[in-house]
Protein backbone atom coordinates (compact mmCIF):
# COMPACT_ATOMS: atom_id res chain seq x y z
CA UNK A 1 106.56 92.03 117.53
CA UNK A 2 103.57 93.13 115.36
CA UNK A 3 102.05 96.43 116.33
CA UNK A 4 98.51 96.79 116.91
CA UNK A 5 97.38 98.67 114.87
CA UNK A 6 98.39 96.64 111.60
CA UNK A 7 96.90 93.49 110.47
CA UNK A 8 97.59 89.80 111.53
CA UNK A 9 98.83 87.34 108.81
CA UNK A 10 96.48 86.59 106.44
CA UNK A 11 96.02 82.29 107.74
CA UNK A 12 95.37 83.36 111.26
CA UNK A 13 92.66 86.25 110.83
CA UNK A 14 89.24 86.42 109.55
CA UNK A 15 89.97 89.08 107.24
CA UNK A 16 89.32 88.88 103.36
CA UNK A 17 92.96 89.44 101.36
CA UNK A 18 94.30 92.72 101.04
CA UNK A 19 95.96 92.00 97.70
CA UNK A 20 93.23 90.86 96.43
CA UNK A 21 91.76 93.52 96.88
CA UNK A 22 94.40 95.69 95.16
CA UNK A 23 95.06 93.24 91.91
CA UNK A 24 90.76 93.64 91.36
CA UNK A 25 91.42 97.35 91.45
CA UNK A 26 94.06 97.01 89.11
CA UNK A 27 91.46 95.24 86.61
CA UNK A 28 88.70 97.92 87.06
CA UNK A 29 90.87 101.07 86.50
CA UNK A 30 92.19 99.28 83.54
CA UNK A 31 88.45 99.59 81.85
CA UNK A 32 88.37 103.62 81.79
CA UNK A 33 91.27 102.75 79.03
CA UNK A 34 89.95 102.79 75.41
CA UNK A 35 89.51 99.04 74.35
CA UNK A 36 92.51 98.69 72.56
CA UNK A 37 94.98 99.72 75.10
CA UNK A 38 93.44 97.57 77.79
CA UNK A 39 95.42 94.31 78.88
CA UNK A 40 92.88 92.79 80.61
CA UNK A 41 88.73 93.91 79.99
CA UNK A 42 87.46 92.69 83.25
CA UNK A 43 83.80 94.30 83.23
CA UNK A 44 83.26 92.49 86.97
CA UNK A 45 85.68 93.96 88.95
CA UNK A 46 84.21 96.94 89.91
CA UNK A 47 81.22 95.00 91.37
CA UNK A 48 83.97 93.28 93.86
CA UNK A 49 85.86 96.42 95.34
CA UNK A 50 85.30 97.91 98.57
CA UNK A 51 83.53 101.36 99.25
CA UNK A 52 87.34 102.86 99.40
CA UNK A 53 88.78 101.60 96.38
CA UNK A 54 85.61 102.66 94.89
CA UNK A 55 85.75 106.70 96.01
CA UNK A 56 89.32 106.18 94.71
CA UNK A 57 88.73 104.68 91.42
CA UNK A 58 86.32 107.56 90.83
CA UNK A 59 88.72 110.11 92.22
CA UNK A 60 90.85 108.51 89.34
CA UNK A 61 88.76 109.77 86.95
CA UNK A 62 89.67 113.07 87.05
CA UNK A 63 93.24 112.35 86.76
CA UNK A 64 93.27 110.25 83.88
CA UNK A 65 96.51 112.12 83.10
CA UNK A 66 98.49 111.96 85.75
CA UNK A 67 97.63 108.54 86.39
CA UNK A 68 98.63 107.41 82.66
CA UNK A 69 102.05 108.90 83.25
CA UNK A 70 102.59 107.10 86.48
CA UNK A 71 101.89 103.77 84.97
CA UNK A 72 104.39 103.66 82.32
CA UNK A 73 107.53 104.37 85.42
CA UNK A 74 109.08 101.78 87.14
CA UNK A 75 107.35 102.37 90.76
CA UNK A 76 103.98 100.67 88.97
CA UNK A 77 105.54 98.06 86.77
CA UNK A 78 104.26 95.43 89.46
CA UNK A 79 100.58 96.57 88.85
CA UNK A 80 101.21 96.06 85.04
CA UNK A 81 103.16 92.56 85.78
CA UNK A 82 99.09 91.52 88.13
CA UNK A 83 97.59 92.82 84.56
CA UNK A 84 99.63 90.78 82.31
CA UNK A 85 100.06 87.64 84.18
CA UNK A 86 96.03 87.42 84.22
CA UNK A 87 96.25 87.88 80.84
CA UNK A 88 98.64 85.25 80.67
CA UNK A 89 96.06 83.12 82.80
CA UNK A 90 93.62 83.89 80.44
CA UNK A 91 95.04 82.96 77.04
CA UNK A 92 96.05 79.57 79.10
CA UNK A 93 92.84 78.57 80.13
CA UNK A 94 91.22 79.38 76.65
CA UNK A 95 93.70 77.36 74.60
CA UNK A 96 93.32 74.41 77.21
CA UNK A 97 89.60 74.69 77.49
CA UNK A 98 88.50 72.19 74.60
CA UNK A 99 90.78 69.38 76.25
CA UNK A 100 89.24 69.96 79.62
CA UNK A 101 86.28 68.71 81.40
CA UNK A 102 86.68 70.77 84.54
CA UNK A 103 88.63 74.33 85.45
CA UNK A 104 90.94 75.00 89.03
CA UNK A 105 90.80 78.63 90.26
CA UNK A 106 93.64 77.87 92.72
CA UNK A 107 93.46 81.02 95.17
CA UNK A 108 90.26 82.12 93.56
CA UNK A 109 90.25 85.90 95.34
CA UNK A 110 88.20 88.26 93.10
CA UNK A 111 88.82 86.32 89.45
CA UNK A 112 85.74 86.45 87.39
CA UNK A 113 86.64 84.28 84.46
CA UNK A 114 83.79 81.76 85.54
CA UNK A 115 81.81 84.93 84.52
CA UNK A 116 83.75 86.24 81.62
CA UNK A 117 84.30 83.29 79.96
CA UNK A 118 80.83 81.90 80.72
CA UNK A 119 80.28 81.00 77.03
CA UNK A 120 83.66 78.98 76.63
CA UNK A 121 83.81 77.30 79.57
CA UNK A 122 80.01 76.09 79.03
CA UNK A 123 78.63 73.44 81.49
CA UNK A 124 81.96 72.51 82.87
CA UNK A 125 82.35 72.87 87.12
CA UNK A 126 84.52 75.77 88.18
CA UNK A 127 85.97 75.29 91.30
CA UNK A 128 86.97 78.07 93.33
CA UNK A 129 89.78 77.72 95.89
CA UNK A 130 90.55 80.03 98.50
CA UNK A 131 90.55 80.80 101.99
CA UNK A 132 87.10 80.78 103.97
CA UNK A 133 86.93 84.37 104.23
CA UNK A 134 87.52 85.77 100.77
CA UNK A 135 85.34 82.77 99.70
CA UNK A 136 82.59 84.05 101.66
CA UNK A 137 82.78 87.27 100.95
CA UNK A 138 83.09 86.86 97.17
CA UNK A 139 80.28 84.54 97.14
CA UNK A 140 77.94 86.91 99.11
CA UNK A 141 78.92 89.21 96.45
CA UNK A 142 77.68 87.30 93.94
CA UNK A 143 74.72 86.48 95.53
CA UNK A 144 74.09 90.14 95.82
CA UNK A 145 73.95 90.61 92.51
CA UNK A 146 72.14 88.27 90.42
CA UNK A 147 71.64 90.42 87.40
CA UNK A 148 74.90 91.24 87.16
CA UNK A 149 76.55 87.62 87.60
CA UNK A 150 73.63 85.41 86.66
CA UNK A 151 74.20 81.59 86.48
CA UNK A 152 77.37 79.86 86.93
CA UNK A 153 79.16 76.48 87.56
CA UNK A 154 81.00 77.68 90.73
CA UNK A 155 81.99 75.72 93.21
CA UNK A 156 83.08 77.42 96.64
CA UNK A 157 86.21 75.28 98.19
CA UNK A 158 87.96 76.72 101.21
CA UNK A 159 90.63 75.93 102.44
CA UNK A 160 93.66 76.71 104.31
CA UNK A 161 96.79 76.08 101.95
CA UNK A 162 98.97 75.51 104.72
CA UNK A 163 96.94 72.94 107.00
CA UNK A 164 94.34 71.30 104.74
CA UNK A 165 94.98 68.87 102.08
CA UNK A 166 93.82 70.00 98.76
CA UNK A 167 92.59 66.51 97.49
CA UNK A 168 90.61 66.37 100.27
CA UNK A 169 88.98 69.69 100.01
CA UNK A 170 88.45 69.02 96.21
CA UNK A 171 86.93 65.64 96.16
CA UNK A 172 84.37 67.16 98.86
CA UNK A 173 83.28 69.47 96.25
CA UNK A 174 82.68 66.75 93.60
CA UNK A 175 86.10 67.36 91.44
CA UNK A 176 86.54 64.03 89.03
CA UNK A 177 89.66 62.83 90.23
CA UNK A 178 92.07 62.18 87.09
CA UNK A 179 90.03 63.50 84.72
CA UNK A 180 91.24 66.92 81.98
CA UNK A 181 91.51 69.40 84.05
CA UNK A 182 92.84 73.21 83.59
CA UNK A 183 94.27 74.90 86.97
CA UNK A 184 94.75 78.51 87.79
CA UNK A 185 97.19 79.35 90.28
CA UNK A 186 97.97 82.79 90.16
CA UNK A 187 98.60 85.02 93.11
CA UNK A 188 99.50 82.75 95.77
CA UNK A 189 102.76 80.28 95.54
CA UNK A 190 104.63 83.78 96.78
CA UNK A 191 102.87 83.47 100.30
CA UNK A 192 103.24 79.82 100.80
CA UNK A 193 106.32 77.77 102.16
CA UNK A 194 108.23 75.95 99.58
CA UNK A 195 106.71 72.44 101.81
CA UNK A 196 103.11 74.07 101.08
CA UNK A 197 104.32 74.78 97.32
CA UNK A 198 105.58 71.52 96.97
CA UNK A 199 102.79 69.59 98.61
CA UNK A 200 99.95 71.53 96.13
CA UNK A 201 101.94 70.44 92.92
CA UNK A 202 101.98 67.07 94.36
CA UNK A 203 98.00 67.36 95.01
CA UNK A 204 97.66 68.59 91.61
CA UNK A 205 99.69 65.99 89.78
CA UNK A 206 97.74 63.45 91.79
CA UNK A 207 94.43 64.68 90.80
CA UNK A 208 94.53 66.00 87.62
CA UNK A 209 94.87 63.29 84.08
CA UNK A 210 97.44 63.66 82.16
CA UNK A 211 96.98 66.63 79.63
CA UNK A 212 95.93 68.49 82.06
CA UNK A 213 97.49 72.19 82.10
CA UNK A 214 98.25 74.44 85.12
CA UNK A 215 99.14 78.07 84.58
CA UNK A 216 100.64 80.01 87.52
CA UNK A 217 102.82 82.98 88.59
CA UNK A 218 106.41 82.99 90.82
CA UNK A 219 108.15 85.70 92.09
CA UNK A 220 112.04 85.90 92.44
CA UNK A 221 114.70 87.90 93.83
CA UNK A 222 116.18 90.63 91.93
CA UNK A 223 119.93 91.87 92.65
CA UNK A 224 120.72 95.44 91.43
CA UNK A 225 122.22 98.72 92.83
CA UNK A 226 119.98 101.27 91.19
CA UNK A 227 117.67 103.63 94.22
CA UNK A 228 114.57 101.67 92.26
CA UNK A 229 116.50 98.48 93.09
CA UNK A 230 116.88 98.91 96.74
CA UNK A 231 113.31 100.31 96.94
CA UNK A 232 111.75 97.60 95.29
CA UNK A 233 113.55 95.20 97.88
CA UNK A 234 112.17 97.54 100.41
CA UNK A 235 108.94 97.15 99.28
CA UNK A 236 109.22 93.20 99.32
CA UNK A 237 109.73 93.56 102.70
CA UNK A 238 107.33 95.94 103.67
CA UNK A 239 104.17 93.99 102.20
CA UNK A 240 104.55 92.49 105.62
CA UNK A 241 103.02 95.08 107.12
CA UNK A 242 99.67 94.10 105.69
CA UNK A 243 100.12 90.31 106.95
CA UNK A 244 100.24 89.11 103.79
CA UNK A 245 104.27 88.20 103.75
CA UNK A 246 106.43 86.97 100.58
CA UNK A 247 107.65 83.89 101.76
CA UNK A 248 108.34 81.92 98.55
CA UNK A 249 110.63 83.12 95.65
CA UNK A 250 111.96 80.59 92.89
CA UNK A 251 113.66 81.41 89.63
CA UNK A 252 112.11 80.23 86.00
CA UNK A 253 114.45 77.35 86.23
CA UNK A 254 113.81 76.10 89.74
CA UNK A 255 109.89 76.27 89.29
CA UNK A 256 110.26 74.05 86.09
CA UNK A 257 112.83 71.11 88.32
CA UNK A 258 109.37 71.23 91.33
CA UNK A 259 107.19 71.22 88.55
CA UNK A 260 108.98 68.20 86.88
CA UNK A 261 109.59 66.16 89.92
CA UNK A 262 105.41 66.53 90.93
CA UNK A 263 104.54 65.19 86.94
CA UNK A 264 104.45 68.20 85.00
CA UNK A 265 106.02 69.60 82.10
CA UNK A 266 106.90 73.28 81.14
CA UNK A 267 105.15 74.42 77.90
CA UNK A 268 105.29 77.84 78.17
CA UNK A 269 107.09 80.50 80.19
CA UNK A 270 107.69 83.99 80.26
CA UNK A 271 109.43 86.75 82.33
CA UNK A 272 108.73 89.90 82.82
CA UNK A 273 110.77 91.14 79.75
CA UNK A 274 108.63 88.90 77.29
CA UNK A 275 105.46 89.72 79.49
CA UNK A 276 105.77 93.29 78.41
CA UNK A 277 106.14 92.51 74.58
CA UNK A 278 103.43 89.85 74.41
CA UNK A 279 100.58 91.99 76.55
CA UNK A 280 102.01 95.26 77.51
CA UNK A 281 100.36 98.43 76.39
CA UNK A 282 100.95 102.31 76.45
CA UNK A 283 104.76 102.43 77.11
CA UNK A 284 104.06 100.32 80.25
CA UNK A 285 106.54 97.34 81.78
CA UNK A 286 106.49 94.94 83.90
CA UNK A 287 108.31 94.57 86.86
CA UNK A 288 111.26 92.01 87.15
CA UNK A 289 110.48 90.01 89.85
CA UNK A 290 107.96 88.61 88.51
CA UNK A 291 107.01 85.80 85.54
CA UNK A 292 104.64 83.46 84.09
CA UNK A 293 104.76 79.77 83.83
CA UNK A 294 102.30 77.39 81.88
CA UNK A 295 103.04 73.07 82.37
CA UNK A 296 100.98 70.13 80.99
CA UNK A 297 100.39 67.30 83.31
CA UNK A 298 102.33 64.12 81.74
């Protein structure tokens, strides 16, 4: 029984996503780091947060200390693991971009490389995939602030992972069916089904042509007895409290055998060990649970 005064489950409320919010707050306190030591440069997300994770980015501010100590111990590895797998994303999408008439933002939330990467990613349509509320919201966002932003290729697709069909939903929005294609996923598998998992690699192997390249991030179960080990369990646990449940957990091998079986191939993957060496900054680490995986569409 869910008590009433904590959130439903993200599919059957109208409420944007909670972790969205938190991974976009992630990006904008990484830009009061000097250039160099930033993993990700994300000069949008500020625009996107709320009025309280604004007053608490700028509380931040005067705590730059204290706040640079508690990134590099393990309690905050996950927040540099949502820094490093976008960076991951990123790198992806660049390399694939030349190949690729058309770009997937697969759970869309607050990403703002339709933005970033305006220049690279040129005339090609962006379509943005997400639930109806966070689409909404991010789009009136946008609107909002036209300087900022300015032009784009966006396309707004909602959906509901679990109910609608994503060929469906994409062909709507004019996506060329079988044509190069680069796909984002990054954020969600972890609060799907493995059915719902399954069924979207399927869509995506159906849709996209072959060289096509999706980049995405899985989470898995970590044993240990250490007190960080149990907590972190605890804390896989308690992100049900905010209705937004892990209900999806694969290992690096078992996310390249679904991958294979829906048409694609593994090209690149990393965990959070090699996460850390390739992106990590300032004595920070990533947390184990989670890793990166990049597949081309055969």
């Amino acid at each position: 029984m869910r008590l009433p005064l904590l959130p439903r489950e993200l599919h059957t409320t109208d409420r944007p996503s909670s972790t969205a919010q938190w991974t976009t707050f992630g990006r904008a306190l990484e830009l009061q780091r000097p250039e160099p030591e930033r993993i990700v440069s994300d000069a949008f997300a500020p625009v996107f947060l709320s009025a309280t994770s604004r007053n608490l980015l700028a509380s931040l501010r005067t705590l730059v200390g204290v706040v640079r100590h508690a990134e590099r111990s393990e309690l905050l590895s996950i927040a540099t693991s949502a820094l490093c797998r976008h960076r991951f994303v990123d790198e992806h999408l660049l390399a694939a971009l030349p190949a690729a008439d058309q770009v997937v933002l697969l759970g869309a939330g607050y990403d703002s490389r339709a933005y970033r990467f305006r220049a690279e990613i040129g005339d090609r349509p962006v379509y943005e995939v997400d639930l109806a509320p966070l689409s909404r919201h991010k789009a009136a966002v946008v609107a909002g602030a036209p300087g900022i932003f300015g032009p784009t290729t966006v396309r707004s697709v909602e959906i509901d992972f679990r109910t609608q069909a994503l060929p469906d939903r994409l062909a709507d929005a004019g996506f060329g069916r079988r044509a190069p294609a680069f796909v984002a996923w990054e954020g969600v598998s972890m609060y799907l089904d493995r059915r719902a998992v399954i069924a979207s690699l399927d869509a995506l192997a159906a849709l996209c042509g072959p060289g096509s390249v999706l980049a995405m991030d899985c989470w898995q179960h970590v044993g240990g007895l250490r007190p960080y080990d149990h907590l972190r369990r605890f804390g896989e646990q308690a992100i049900r409290l905010i209705g937004e449940p892990i209900t999806f957990a694969v290992t690096p091998d078992g996310i390249a055998e679904l991958l294979a079986d829906a048409g694609f191939e593994v090209s690149d993957v990393a965990n959070a060990r090699q996460m850390t060496a390739r992106y990590a900054t300032a004595g920070r680490g990533c947390d184990e649970g989670m890793f990166v995986v990049s597949a081309v569409r055969r």
